mmCIF file of C-alpha atoms in Angstrom:
data_model
loop_
_atom_site.group_PDB
_atom_site.id
_atom_site.type_symbol
_atom_site.label_atom_id
_atom_site.label_comp_id
_atom_site.label_asym_id
_atom_site.label_seq_id
_atom_site.Cartn_x
_atom_site.Cartn_y
_atom_site.Cartn_z
ATOM 1 C CA MET D 1 69.894 -7.756 5.143
ATOM 2 C CA ARG D 2 68.423 -10.365 7.486
ATOM 3 C CA LYS D 3 65.529 -8.004 8.319
ATOM 4 C CA ARG D 4 64.876 -7.531 4.645
ATOM 5 C CA ILE D 5 64.782 -11.290 4.057
ATOM 6 C CA GLU D 6 62.450 -11.677 7.049
ATOM 7 C CA ARG D 7 60.113 -9.004 5.645
ATOM 8 C CA VAL D 8 60.032 -10.682 2.227
ATOM 9 C CA LEU D 9 59.357 -14.049 3.842
ATOM 10 C CA ALA D 10 56.606 -12.618 6.033
ATOM 11 C CA LEU D 11 55.005 -10.961 3.018
ATOM 12 C CA THR D 12 55.206 -14.196 1.016
ATOM 13 C CA VAL D 13 53.598 -16.187 3.833
ATOM 14 C CA ALA D 14 50.849 -13.562 4.227
ATOM 15 C CA LEU D 15 50.093 -13.559 0.480
ATOM 16 C CA THR D 16 50.070 -17.379 0.392
ATOM 17 C CA LEU D 17 47.662 -17.501 3.330
ATOM 18 C CA MET D 18 45.408 -14.939 1.645
ATOM 19 C CA ALA D 19 45.366 -16.910 -1.618
ATOM 20 C CA LEU D 20 44.613 -20.128 0.268
ATOM 21 C CA SER D 21 41.779 -18.518 2.181
ATOM 22 C CA VAL D 22 40.206 -17.144 -1.026
ATOM 23 C CA ALA D 23 40.535 -20.550 -2.737
ATOM 24 C CA CYS D 24 39.032 -22.295 0.269
ATOM 25 C CA GLY D 25 36.198 -19.769 0.451
ATOM 26 C CA GLN D 26 35.311 -20.470 -3.169
ATOM 27 C CA ALA D 27 35.573 -24.219 -2.728
ATOM 28 C CA CYS D 28 33.481 -24.163 0.435
ATOM 29 C CA GLY D 29 30.891 -21.823 -1.058
ATOM 30 C CA LYS D 30 27.522 -23.305 -1.791
ATOM 31 C CA ARG D 31 26.413 -23.933 -5.340
ATOM 32 C CA ARG D 32 23.509 -21.717 -6.177
ATOM 33 C CA VAL D 33 20.958 -22.946 -8.663
ATOM 34 C CA VAL D 34 17.893 -21.155 -9.969
ATOM 35 C CA SER D 35 15.096 -23.057 -11.716
ATOM 36 C CA LYS D 36 12.234 -21.874 -13.883
ATOM 37 C CA TYR D 37 9.366 -24.251 -14.540
ATOM 38 C CA ASP D 38 6.772 -24.755 -17.232
ATOM 39 C CA GLN D 39 3.883 -26.186 -15.303
ATOM 40 C CA GLY D 40 0.445 -27.406 -16.135
ATOM 41 C CA TYR D 41 -2.582 -25.236 -15.540
ATOM 42 C CA PHE D 42 -5.991 -26.423 -14.366
ATOM 43 C CA ASP D 43 -8.757 -24.550 -16.138
ATOM 44 C CA SER D 44 -11.395 -25.654 -13.633
ATOM 45 C CA PHE D 45 -11.614 -26.634 -9.989
ATOM 46 C CA GLU D 46 -13.157 -29.939 -11.075
ATOM 47 C CA SER D 47 -10.082 -30.829 -13.147
ATOM 48 C CA LEU D 48 -7.832 -30.063 -10.142
ATOM 49 C CA VAL D 49 -9.935 -32.327 -7.919
ATOM 50 C CA LYS D 50 -9.988 -35.072 -10.533
ATOM 51 C CA ARG D 51 -6.211 -35.044 -10.804
ATOM 52 C CA ALA D 52 -5.528 -35.121 -7.028
ATOM 53 C CA ASP D 53 -4.675 -38.348 -5.210
ATOM 54 C CA TYR D 54 -5.035 -36.579 -1.874
ATOM 55 C CA ILE D 55 -7.027 -33.511 -0.905
ATOM 56 C CA VAL D 56 -6.281 -32.690 2.710
ATOM 57 C CA ARG D 57 -6.424 -29.920 5.279
ATOM 58 C CA GLY D 58 -3.372 -30.151 7.470
ATOM 59 C CA GLU D 59 -1.104 -28.334 9.877
ATOM 60 C CA VAL D 60 2.584 -28.019 9.141
ATOM 61 C CA LEU D 61 4.483 -29.616 12.026
ATOM 62 C CA SER D 62 8.031 -29.199 10.773
ATOM 63 C CA LYS D 63 10.142 -28.585 7.717
ATOM 64 C CA TYR D 64 13.618 -29.531 6.546
ATOM 65 C CA CYS D 65 15.604 -29.610 3.328
ATOM 66 C CA ASP D 66 17.092 -32.666 1.706
ATOM 67 C CA SER D 67 18.840 -33.664 -1.511
ATOM 68 C CA ARG D 68 17.253 -36.694 -3.153
ATOM 69 C CA SER D 69 17.414 -38.570 -6.402
ATOM 70 C CA LEU D 70 14.029 -38.219 -8.041
ATOM 71 C CA ARG D 71 14.910 -40.327 -11.013
ATOM 72 C CA ILE D 72 12.437 -42.942 -12.167
ATOM 73 C CA PRO D 73 13.854 -45.625 -14.474
ATOM 74 C CA SER D 74 13.077 -44.871 -18.104
ATOM 75 C CA GLU D 75 14.036 -45.724 -21.650
ATOM 76 C CA PHE D 76 16.209 -42.585 -21.739
ATOM 77 C CA ASP D 77 18.553 -43.580 -18.892
ATOM 78 C CA GLU D 78 21.180 -45.017 -21.206
ATOM 79 C CA VAL D 79 21.124 -41.931 -23.435
ATOM 80 C CA ASN D 80 21.500 -39.621 -20.442
ATOM 81 C CA GLY D 81 24.534 -41.572 -19.232
ATOM 82 C CA ASN D 82 25.517 -41.006 -15.623
ATOM 83 C CA TYR D 83 23.495 -37.833 -15.235
ATOM 84 C CA ASP D 84 22.055 -37.909 -11.750
ATOM 85 C CA ALA D 85 18.765 -36.209 -11.160
ATOM 86 C CA GLU D 86 19.419 -35.345 -7.528
ATOM 87 C CA THR D 87 17.348 -32.355 -6.510
ATOM 88 C CA VAL D 88 17.169 -30.230 -3.380
ATOM 89 C CA ILE D 89 13.680 -30.396 -1.922
ATOM 90 C CA THR D 90 11.923 -29.004 1.128
ATOM 91 C CA VAL D 91 9.967 -31.559 3.120
ATOM 92 C CA TYR D 92 6.964 -30.235 5.054
ATOM 93 C CA SER D 93 5.640 -32.765 7.551
ATOM 94 C CA ILE D 94 1.960 -32.215 8.138
ATOM 95 C CA LYS D 95 -0.706 -33.688 10.346
ATOM 96 C CA VAL D 96 -3.873 -34.267 8.346
ATOM 97 C CA ASN D 97 -6.713 -32.620 10.236
ATOM 98 C CA GLU D 98 -9.302 -33.429 7.576
ATOM 99 C CA SER D 99 -9.083 -35.604 4.505
ATOM 100 C CA TYR D 100 -11.510 -34.993 1.658
ATOM 101 C CA THR D 101 -10.504 -38.131 -0.228
ATOM 102 C CA SER D 102 -10.699 -41.714 0.973
ATOM 103 C CA SER D 103 -7.075 -42.317 -0.049
ATOM 104 C CA CYS D 104 -5.862 -40.633 3.137
ATOM 105 C CA GLU D 105 -7.199 -40.721 6.681
ATOM 106 C CA SER D 106 -7.709 -37.820 9.050
ATOM 107 C CA GLY D 107 -5.020 -37.843 11.712
ATOM 108 C CA ALA D 108 -2.406 -39.297 9.346
ATOM 109 C CA LEU D 109 1.071 -37.819 9.016
ATOM 110 C CA LEU D 110 2.101 -36.878 5.501
ATOM 111 C CA ASP D 111 5.263 -35.385 4.017
ATOM 112 C CA ILE D 112 4.675 -32.767 1.376
ATOM 113 C CA LEU D 113 7.634 -32.426 -0.973
ATOM 114 C CA VAL D 114 8.370 -29.132 -2.690
ATOM 115 C CA GLU D 115 11.296 -28.530 -5.033
ATOM 116 C CA GLY D 116 13.896 -26.051 -3.825
ATOM 117 C CA GLY D 117 15.625 -25.362 -0.545
ATOM 118 C CA GLU D 118 19.032 -25.134 1.024
ATOM 119 C CA THR D 119 21.384 -27.920 2.041
ATOM 120 C CA ASP D 120 24.960 -27.692 3.262
ATOM 121 C CA LYS D 121 26.152 -27.766 -0.361
ATOM 122 C CA VAL D 122 23.464 -26.209 -2.514
ATOM 123 C CA ILE D 123 21.005 -23.343 -2.462
ATOM 124 C CA HIS D 124 18.314 -24.248 -4.960
ATOM 125 C CA ILE D 125 15.786 -21.546 -5.680
ATOM 126 C CA CYS D 126 12.628 -22.649 -7.409
ATOM 127 C CA GLU D 127 10.932 -19.464 -8.375
ATOM 128 C CA GLU D 128 7.186 -19.679 -7.782
ATOM 129 C CA ALA D 129 7.455 -22.641 -5.393
ATOM 130 C CA PRO D 130 5.276 -21.935 -2.355
ATOM 131 C CA GLU D 131 6.622 -21.871 1.177
ATOM 132 C CA PHE D 132 4.579 -22.897 4.198
ATOM 133 C CA SER D 133 4.845 -21.771 7.798
ATOM 134 C CA VAL D 134 5.300 -24.250 10.631
ATOM 135 C CA GLY D 135 2.190 -24.149 12.829
ATOM 136 C CA SER D 136 -0.093 -22.910 10.054
ATOM 137 C CA GLU D 137 -2.884 -24.806 8.380
ATOM 138 C CA TYR D 138 -3.386 -25.275 4.649
ATOM 139 C CA VAL D 139 -5.508 -27.181 2.159
ATOM 140 C CA PHE D 140 -3.404 -29.180 -0.303
ATOM 141 C CA PHE D 141 -4.177 -30.873 -3.608
ATOM 142 C CA LEU D 142 -1.552 -33.574 -3.991
ATOM 143 C CA SER D 143 -0.226 -36.420 -6.076
ATOM 144 C CA GLN D 144 1.116 -39.455 -4.279
ATOM 145 C CA SER D 145 4.853 -40.094 -4.369
ATOM 146 C CA ARG D 146 5.903 -43.411 -5.860
ATOM 147 C CA LEU D 147 9.451 -43.071 -4.565
ATOM 148 C CA PHE D 148 8.915 -42.028 -0.957
ATOM 149 C CA LYS D 149 6.573 -43.513 1.611
ATOM 150 C CA ASN D 150 3.772 -41.342 3.056
ATOM 151 C CA SER D 151 4.846 -38.508 0.794
ATOM 152 C CA ALA D 152 3.133 -36.405 -1.831
ATOM 153 C CA TRP D 153 3.797 -33.590 -4.270
ATOM 154 C CA LEU D 154 1.769 -30.473 -4.996
ATOM 155 C CA LEU D 155 -0.082 -30.791 -8.308
ATOM 156 C CA ASN D 156 1.404 -27.470 -9.337
ATOM 157 C CA PHE D 157 2.947 -24.523 -7.541
ATOM 158 C CA TYR D 158 0.169 -22.007 -7.911
ATOM 159 C CA GLN D 159 -3.233 -23.736 -7.768
ATOM 160 C CA SER D 160 -2.633 -26.577 -5.311
ATOM 161 C CA ALA D 161 -2.158 -24.898 -1.931
ATOM 162 C CA TYR D 162 -4.656 -22.781 -0.003
ATOM 163 C CA ILE D 163 -4.277 -21.139 3.346
ATOM 164 C CA VAL D 164 -6.726 -21.652 6.199
ATOM 165 C CA ASP D 165 -7.097 -18.405 8.081
ATOM 166 C CA ALA D 166 -9.843 -17.234 10.443
ATOM 167 C CA GLY D 167 -12.187 -20.013 9.331
ATOM 168 C CA GLU D 168 -11.737 -19.284 5.643
ATOM 169 C CA VAL D 169 -9.849 -20.937 2.805
ATOM 170 C CA ARG D 170 -7.917 -18.557 0.598
ATOM 171 C CA SER D 171 -5.714 -18.921 -2.434
ATOM 172 C CA GLY D 172 -2.154 -17.689 -2.364
ATOM 173 C CA GLY D 173 -1.330 -18.072 -6.040
ATOM 174 C CA PHE D 174 -2.399 -16.506 -9.267
ATOM 175 C CA TYR D 175 -4.971 -18.663 -11.066
ATOM 176 C CA GLY D 176 -5.990 -20.035 -7.639
ATOM 177 C CA PHE D 177 -9.629 -21.052 -7.251
ATOM 178 C CA GLU D 178 -12.182 -19.558 -4.884
ATOM 179 C CA ILE D 179 -13.008 -22.388 -2.519
ATOM 180 C CA THR D 180 -14.804 -22.758 0.804
ATOM 181 C CA PHE D 181 -15.114 -25.547 3.373
ATOM 182 C CA ASP D 182 -18.512 -26.328 1.832
ATOM 183 C CA THR D 183 -16.798 -26.871 -1.527
ATOM 184 C CA LEU D 184 -14.359 -29.248 0.132
ATOM 185 C CA GLU D 185 -17.094 -31.112 1.972
ATOM 186 C CA SER D 186 -18.929 -31.571 -1.319
ATOM 187 C CA ILE D 187 -15.841 -33.357 -2.706
ATOM 188 C CA LYS D 188 -16.130 -35.817 0.142
ATOM 189 C CA ARG D 189 -19.861 -36.276 -0.423
ATOM 190 C CA ASN D 190 -19.360 -36.753 -4.180
ATOM 191 C CA GLU D 191 -16.652 -39.320 -3.581
ATOM 192 C CA SER D 192 -18.765 -41.354 -1.185
ATOM 193 C CA GLY D 193 -21.721 -40.979 -3.565
ATOM 194 C CA ASN D 194 -19.657 -42.319 -6.459
ATOM 195 C CA GLY D 195 -18.494 -45.163 -4.262
ATOM 196 C CA ALA D 196 -22.109 -46.094 -3.472
ATOM 197 C CA ASP D 197 -23.015 -46.058 -7.171
ATOM 198 C CA SER D 198 -20.236 -48.394 -8.097
ATOM 199 C CA MET P 1 -1.899 -13.097 5.659
ATOM 200 C CA ILE P 2 -1.007 -13.962 2.098
ATOM 201 C CA LYS P 3 2.269 -12.495 0.962
ATOM 202 C CA GLU P 4 3.327 -12.076 -2.605
ATOM 203 C CA THR P 5 6.850 -10.924 -3.150
ATOM 204 C CA TYR P 6 7.951 -9.512 -6.430
ATOM 205 C CA GLU P 7 11.627 -9.975 -6.997
ATOM 206 C CA ASN P 8 13.672 -9.460 -10.105
ATOM 207 C CA ASP P 9 17.067 -10.052 -8.620
ATOM 208 C CA PRO P 10 17.980 -13.685 -7.880
ATOM 209 C CA ASP P 11 20.643 -12.519 -5.435
ATOM 210 C CA LYS P 12 18.007 -10.689 -3.419
ATOM 211 C CA ALA P 13 15.717 -13.664 -3.759
ATOM 212 C CA ILE P 14 18.369 -15.873 -2.200
ATOM 213 C CA GLN P 15 18.800 -13.478 0.689
ATOM 214 C CA PHE P 16 15.063 -13.224 1.134
ATOM 215 C CA ASN P 17 14.589 -16.978 1.223
ATOM 216 C CA SER P 18 17.497 -17.521 3.586
ATOM 217 C CA SER P 19 16.506 -14.854 6.056
ATOM 218 C CA LYS P 20 12.781 -15.572 6.205
ATOM 219 C CA SER P 21 11.692 -16.547 9.673
ATOM 220 C CA MET P 22 8.665 -18.536 10.704
ATOM 221 C CA THR P 23 6.886 -16.478 13.310
ATOM 222 C CA GLY P 24 3.878 -18.746 13.630
ATOM 223 C CA GLN P 25 1.764 -15.751 14.627
ATOM 224 C CA LYS P 26 -0.155 -15.394 11.406
ATOM 225 C CA PRO P 27 -0.526 -18.154 8.857
ATOM 226 C CA GLU P 28 1.321 -17.358 5.681
ATOM 227 C CA LEU P 29 1.454 -18.784 2.228
ATOM 228 C CA HIS P 30 4.482 -17.365 0.583
ATOM 229 C CA ILE P 31 4.775 -17.617 -3.163
ATOM 230 C CA GLN P 32 7.499 -15.689 -4.855
ATOM 231 C CA TYR P 33 6.698 -14.350 -8.273
ATOM 232 C CA VAL P 34 9.053 -12.694 -10.654
ATOM 233 C CA VAL P 35 6.892 -10.246 -12.540
ATOM 234 C CA GLY P 36 7.465 -8.489 -15.831
ATOM 235 C CA GLU P 37 8.371 -9.577 -19.306
ATOM 236 C CA TYR P 38 12.032 -10.185 -18.561
ATOM 237 C CA LEU P 39 14.054 -12.232 -16.122
ATOM 238 C CA SER P 40 17.075 -10.589 -14.535
ATOM 239 C CA TYR P 41 19.347 -12.927 -16.495
ATOM 240 C CA GLY P 42 19.782 -14.164 -20.028
ATOM 241 C CA TYR P 43 22.433 -15.593 -22.320
ATOM 242 C CA ASP P 44 25.176 -13.054 -22.891
ATOM 243 C CA THR P 45 25.536 -13.459 -26.646
ATOM 244 C CA ASN P 46 23.018 -14.142 -29.379
ATOM 245 C CA SER P 47 24.870 -17.283 -30.459
ATOM 246 C CA ILE P 48 23.991 -19.974 -27.947
ATOM 247 C CA PRO P 49 25.609 -23.413 -27.905
ATOM 248 C CA ILE P 50 23.250 -26.206 -27.009
ATOM 249 C CA SER P 51 23.551 -29.977 -26.923
ATOM 250 C CA TYR P 52 21.236 -32.946 -26.828
ATOM 251 C CA ALA P 53 21.478 -36.686 -27.294
ATOM 252 C CA ASN P 54 19.433 -38.989 -29.474
ATOM 253 C CA TYR P 55 16.060 -39.478 -27.817
ATOM 254 C CA GLY P 56 14.366 -41.083 -30.795
ATOM 255 C CA THR P 57 12.566 -39.729 -33.823
ATOM 256 C CA VAL P 58 9.638 -37.893 -32.237
ATOM 257 C CA TRP P 59 11.594 -36.245 -29.436
ATOM 258 C CA ASN P 60 14.526 -35.232 -31.621
ATOM 259 C CA ARG P 61 12.292 -33.911 -34.381
ATOM 260 C CA ALA P 62 10.412 -31.809 -31.814
ATOM 261 C CA ILE P 63 13.676 -30.565 -30.281
ATOM 262 C CA GLN P 64 15.015 -29.596 -33.700
ATOM 263 C CA LYS P 65 11.763 -27.839 -34.622
ATOM 264 C CA SER P 66 11.819 -25.823 -31.379
ATOM 265 C CA ILE P 67 15.367 -24.707 -32.013
ATOM 266 C CA ASN P 68 14.565 -23.852 -35.624
ATOM 267 C CA SER P 69 11.511 -21.859 -34.615
ATOM 268 C CA TRP P 70 13.749 -19.504 -32.625
ATOM 269 C CA ASN P 71 16.599 -19.534 -35.143
ATOM 270 C CA THR P 72 14.377 -18.679 -38.108
ATOM 271 C CA SER P 73 12.416 -15.989 -36.272
ATOM 272 C CA ASN P 74 13.401 -12.336 -36.213
ATOM 273 C CA ALA P 75 14.530 -12.624 -32.590
ATOM 274 C CA ASN P 76 18.168 -12.367 -33.683
ATOM 275 C CA VAL P 77 19.281 -15.386 -31.686
ATOM 276 C CA SER P 78 20.828 -18.602 -32.873
ATOM 277 C CA PHE P 79 20.940 -21.872 -30.943
ATOM 278 C CA ASN P 80 23.798 -23.966 -32.310
ATOM 279 C CA LYS P 81 24.306 -27.649 -31.628
ATOM 280 C CA THR P 82 27.489 -28.589 -29.782
ATOM 281 C CA THR P 83 28.709 -31.510 -27.721
ATOM 282 C CA SER P 84 29.251 -29.431 -24.575
ATOM 283 C CA GLU P 85 28.372 -30.974 -21.212
ATOM 284 C CA TRP P 86 26.645 -27.743 -20.301
ATOM 285 C CA ASN P 87 23.670 -26.162 -22.019
ATOM 286 C CA ARG P 88 22.209 -29.607 -22.408
ATOM 287 C CA ILE P 89 18.654 -30.532 -23.215
ATOM 288 C CA LEU P 90 17.789 -33.668 -21.271
ATOM 289 C CA VAL P 91 14.722 -35.842 -21.510
ATOM 290 C CA LEU P 92 14.233 -37.263 -18.032
ATOM 291 C CA ASN P 93 11.757 -39.302 -16.106
ATOM 292 C CA LYS P 94 11.662 -37.720 -12.669
ATOM 293 C CA GLU P 95 9.173 -37.566 -9.892
ATOM 294 C CA GLY P 96 8.073 -34.207 -8.614
ATOM 295 C CA THR P 97 5.535 -31.445 -8.809
ATOM 296 C CA ALA P 98 4.076 -31.993 -12.239
ATOM 297 C CA TYR P 99 6.092 -29.860 -14.577
ATOM 298 C CA PHE P 100 6.608 -30.343 -18.273
ATOM 299 C CA GLY P 101 9.974 -28.675 -18.463
ATOM 300 C CA ARG P 102 12.401 -26.635 -16.451
ATOM 301 C CA MET P 103 15.467 -24.532 -17.023
ATOM 302 C CA CYS P 104 18.194 -24.689 -14.370
ATOM 303 C CA MET P 105 21.082 -22.315 -14.168
ATOM 304 C CA GLU P 106 24.042 -21.897 -11.890
ATOM 305 C CA TRP P 107 24.087 -18.571 -10.119
ATOM 306 C CA PRO P 108 25.711 -16.069 -9.774
ATOM 307 C CA SER P 109 29.126 -16.774 -11.278
ATOM 308 C CA PHE P 110 28.391 -14.652 -14.294
ATOM 309 C CA GLY P 111 26.222 -11.852 -12.930
ATOM 310 C CA SER P 112 23.167 -11.358 -15.098
ATOM 311 C CA LYS P 113 24.919 -12.979 -18.042
ATOM 312 C CA LEU P 114 23.787 -16.539 -18.332
ATOM 313 C CA ARG P 115 26.369 -18.919 -19.727
ATOM 314 C CA ARG P 116 25.544 -22.282 -18.232
ATOM 315 C CA PHE P 117 22.116 -23.781 -18.167
ATOM 316 C CA ARG P 118 20.381 -27.106 -18.440
ATOM 317 C CA ILE P 119 16.926 -27.767 -19.798
ATOM 318 C CA GLU P 120 15.025 -30.776 -18.544
ATOM 319 C CA LEU P 121 11.996 -32.114 -20.386
ATOM 320 C CA SER P 122 9.907 -34.300 -18.108
ATOM 321 C CA SER P 123 8.932 -37.292 -20.214
ATOM 322 C CA ASN P 124 6.445 -38.709 -17.727
ATOM 323 C CA SER P 125 4.577 -35.397 -17.314
ATOM 324 C CA ILE P 126 4.529 -34.700 -21.031
ATOM 325 C CA ILE P 127 3.328 -38.159 -21.984
ATOM 326 C CA GLY P 128 0.972 -38.136 -18.977
ATOM 327 C CA ALA P 129 -0.680 -34.967 -20.279
ATOM 328 C CA ASP P 130 -2.428 -37.241 -22.743
ATOM 329 C CA GLU P 131 -4.535 -38.666 -19.912
ATOM 330 C CA HIS P 132 -6.638 -35.569 -19.478
ATOM 331 C CA ASP P 133 -6.516 -33.881 -22.829
ATOM 332 C CA GLY P 134 -8.288 -35.336 -25.814
ATOM 333 C CA SER P 135 -6.476 -33.126 -28.335
ATOM 334 C CA PHE P 136 -3.030 -34.331 -27.258
ATOM 335 C CA ASN P 137 -0.267 -34.167 -29.859
ATOM 336 C CA LEU P 138 3.051 -35.397 -28.431
ATOM 337 C CA GLU P 139 5.357 -33.737 -30.930
ATOM 338 C CA ASN P 140 3.602 -30.386 -30.673
ATOM 339 C CA PHE P 141 3.526 -30.622 -26.898
ATOM 340 C CA ILE P 142 7.290 -31.259 -26.651
ATOM 341 C CA GLN P 143 7.933 -28.443 -29.109
ATOM 342 C CA SER P 144 5.837 -25.999 -27.094
ATOM 343 C CA VAL P 145 7.526 -26.889 -23.797
ATOM 344 C CA LEU P 146 11.042 -26.632 -25.215
ATOM 345 C CA CYS P 147 10.271 -23.373 -27.017
ATOM 346 C CA HIS P 148 9.166 -21.995 -23.642
ATOM 347 C CA GLU P 149 12.343 -23.164 -21.894
ATOM 348 C CA LEU P 150 14.562 -21.760 -24.638
ATOM 349 C CA GLY P 151 12.705 -18.485 -24.113
ATOM 350 C CA HIS P 152 13.999 -18.432 -20.521
ATOM 351 C CA THR P 153 17.584 -18.669 -21.728
ATOM 352 C CA VAL P 154 17.086 -15.475 -23.749
ATOM 353 C CA TRP P 155 15.667 -13.393 -20.867
ATOM 354 C CA LEU P 156 11.955 -14.172 -21.173
ATOM 355 C CA ASN P 157 9.924 -14.524 -17.993
ATOM 356 C CA ASP P 158 6.884 -16.683 -17.318
ATOM 357 C CA ASN P 159 3.374 -15.341 -17.722
ATOM 358 C CA PRO P 160 3.992 -11.845 -19.086
ATOM 359 C CA SER P 161 1.079 -9.571 -18.301
ATOM 360 C CA THR P 162 -0.095 -9.057 -21.837
ATOM 361 C CA MET P 163 -3.260 -9.869 -23.716
ATOM 362 C CA GLN P 164 -1.114 -10.894 -26.665
ATOM 363 C CA ALA P 165 -0.244 -14.528 -27.293
ATOM 364 C CA SER P 166 3.016 -15.679 -25.737
ATOM 365 C CA ILE P 167 4.885 -18.981 -25.616
ATOM 366 C CA MET P 168 5.790 -18.047 -22.020
ATOM 367 C CA LYS P 169 2.228 -18.312 -20.681
ATOM 368 C CA TYR P 170 1.338 -21.347 -18.592
ATOM 369 C CA THR P 171 -2.203 -21.134 -19.940
ATOM 370 C CA ARG P 172 -1.240 -21.560 -23.605
ATOM 371 C CA ASP P 173 -2.487 -24.578 -25.500
ATOM 372 C CA ARG P 174 0.662 -26.669 -25.808
ATOM 373 C CA ASN P 175 -0.936 -28.800 -28.500
ATOM 374 C CA SER P 176 -1.246 -25.916 -30.896
ATOM 375 C CA MET P 177 1.106 -23.128 -29.790
ATOM 376 C CA VAL P 178 4.453 -24.522 -30.837
ATOM 377 C CA ARG P 179 6.608 -21.525 -31.676
ATOM 378 C CA PRO P 180 7.424 -18.106 -30.186
ATOM 379 C CA ALA P 181 4.737 -15.492 -30.743
ATOM 380 C CA ALA P 182 5.356 -12.051 -32.232
ATOM 381 C CA PHE P 183 5.336 -10.607 -28.693
ATOM 382 C CA ASP P 184 8.122 -13.002 -27.597
ATOM 383 C CA ILE P 185 10.213 -12.441 -30.714
ATOM 384 C CA SER P 186 9.975 -8.691 -30.325
ATOM 385 C CA ASN P 187 11.046 -8.844 -26.659
ATOM 386 C CA VAL P 188 14.033 -11.090 -27.369
ATOM 387 C CA SER P 189 15.200 -9.016 -30.318
ATOM 388 C CA LYS P 190 15.316 -5.945 -28.052
ATOM 389 C CA LYS P 191 17.857 -7.765 -25.856
ATOM 390 C CA TYR P 192 20.063 -8.763 -28.799
ATOM 391 C CA LYS P 193 20.069 -5.674 -31.012
#
């Protein structure tokens, strides 16, 4: 009889432990979020250049993921209530090897922010968001961040980043433009020319 | 080396992203595209609850028109207003890569059957579009963006490879294309026969 009671108790404890472990596994599991975007499209290279605050060639020094509130105060805040616009982003720290706009200097360090990434709580997949390799060099067309110092965003996911490989600049996205270093240098010349005119 | 990965399964996409290593040997620009007319997920029934607050006359009229354009089409889907915390349409002012709208969903609690989503309309990007487009029409623009996002909830993918007009194309004129095209309606109706 005692053995039978012991068996029942052991079974109960085992089942309880199993249930607890499953519950804990679910609670500890990361939230997984998938996002689809409707982004703007630049119908010409000139319009991309015109829209960019920074146009730089830079090497990716490091990358990490972070969760940040990207909310900018607006008239809709009250309507949205306590909705928090915290988003997982990947921060690519780059060293600017060449700046084609006067708004940024060569040699500067810049953080490029891209939506999506993985933190200890959330895996946020932004389909179509580009990923960059540490140690590689790219040309970026960027808009300046108003929330974070020395930081910038890609103008869109598929026309704003170009890879520098074997002395050439190549597009990695559909709708990407054919550009060369001469094209980029001409941006710099045009900018300084415009400056002289004004 | 430029890599383009074509994935239709968000689960695989997660694994791919998590396991990718940075070799540093060859420069890479990795952009993940989901190709095809359909996503690998969509709302599981053709009656879809959706909620939104009062964002003022222009925004709410555009939101209502977008919903009506799907509801009155032959797509066989119906977006119905509720007060649920989920399936919300939000008008937000957020910083980020310039996007007009986005659809976020929790994954993968429900397999390919989407039941919880959130649509964000980026007020600063939408209003800012005026700066570089002379033919800007705010109400039409909002309507076009929301129609596109609602399309995602009913399986439609971005940029279908068709010559036909589609509300899912990034290249559409958002000032004039304000409702789902015949191509979109046909594709959705096939999912909700």
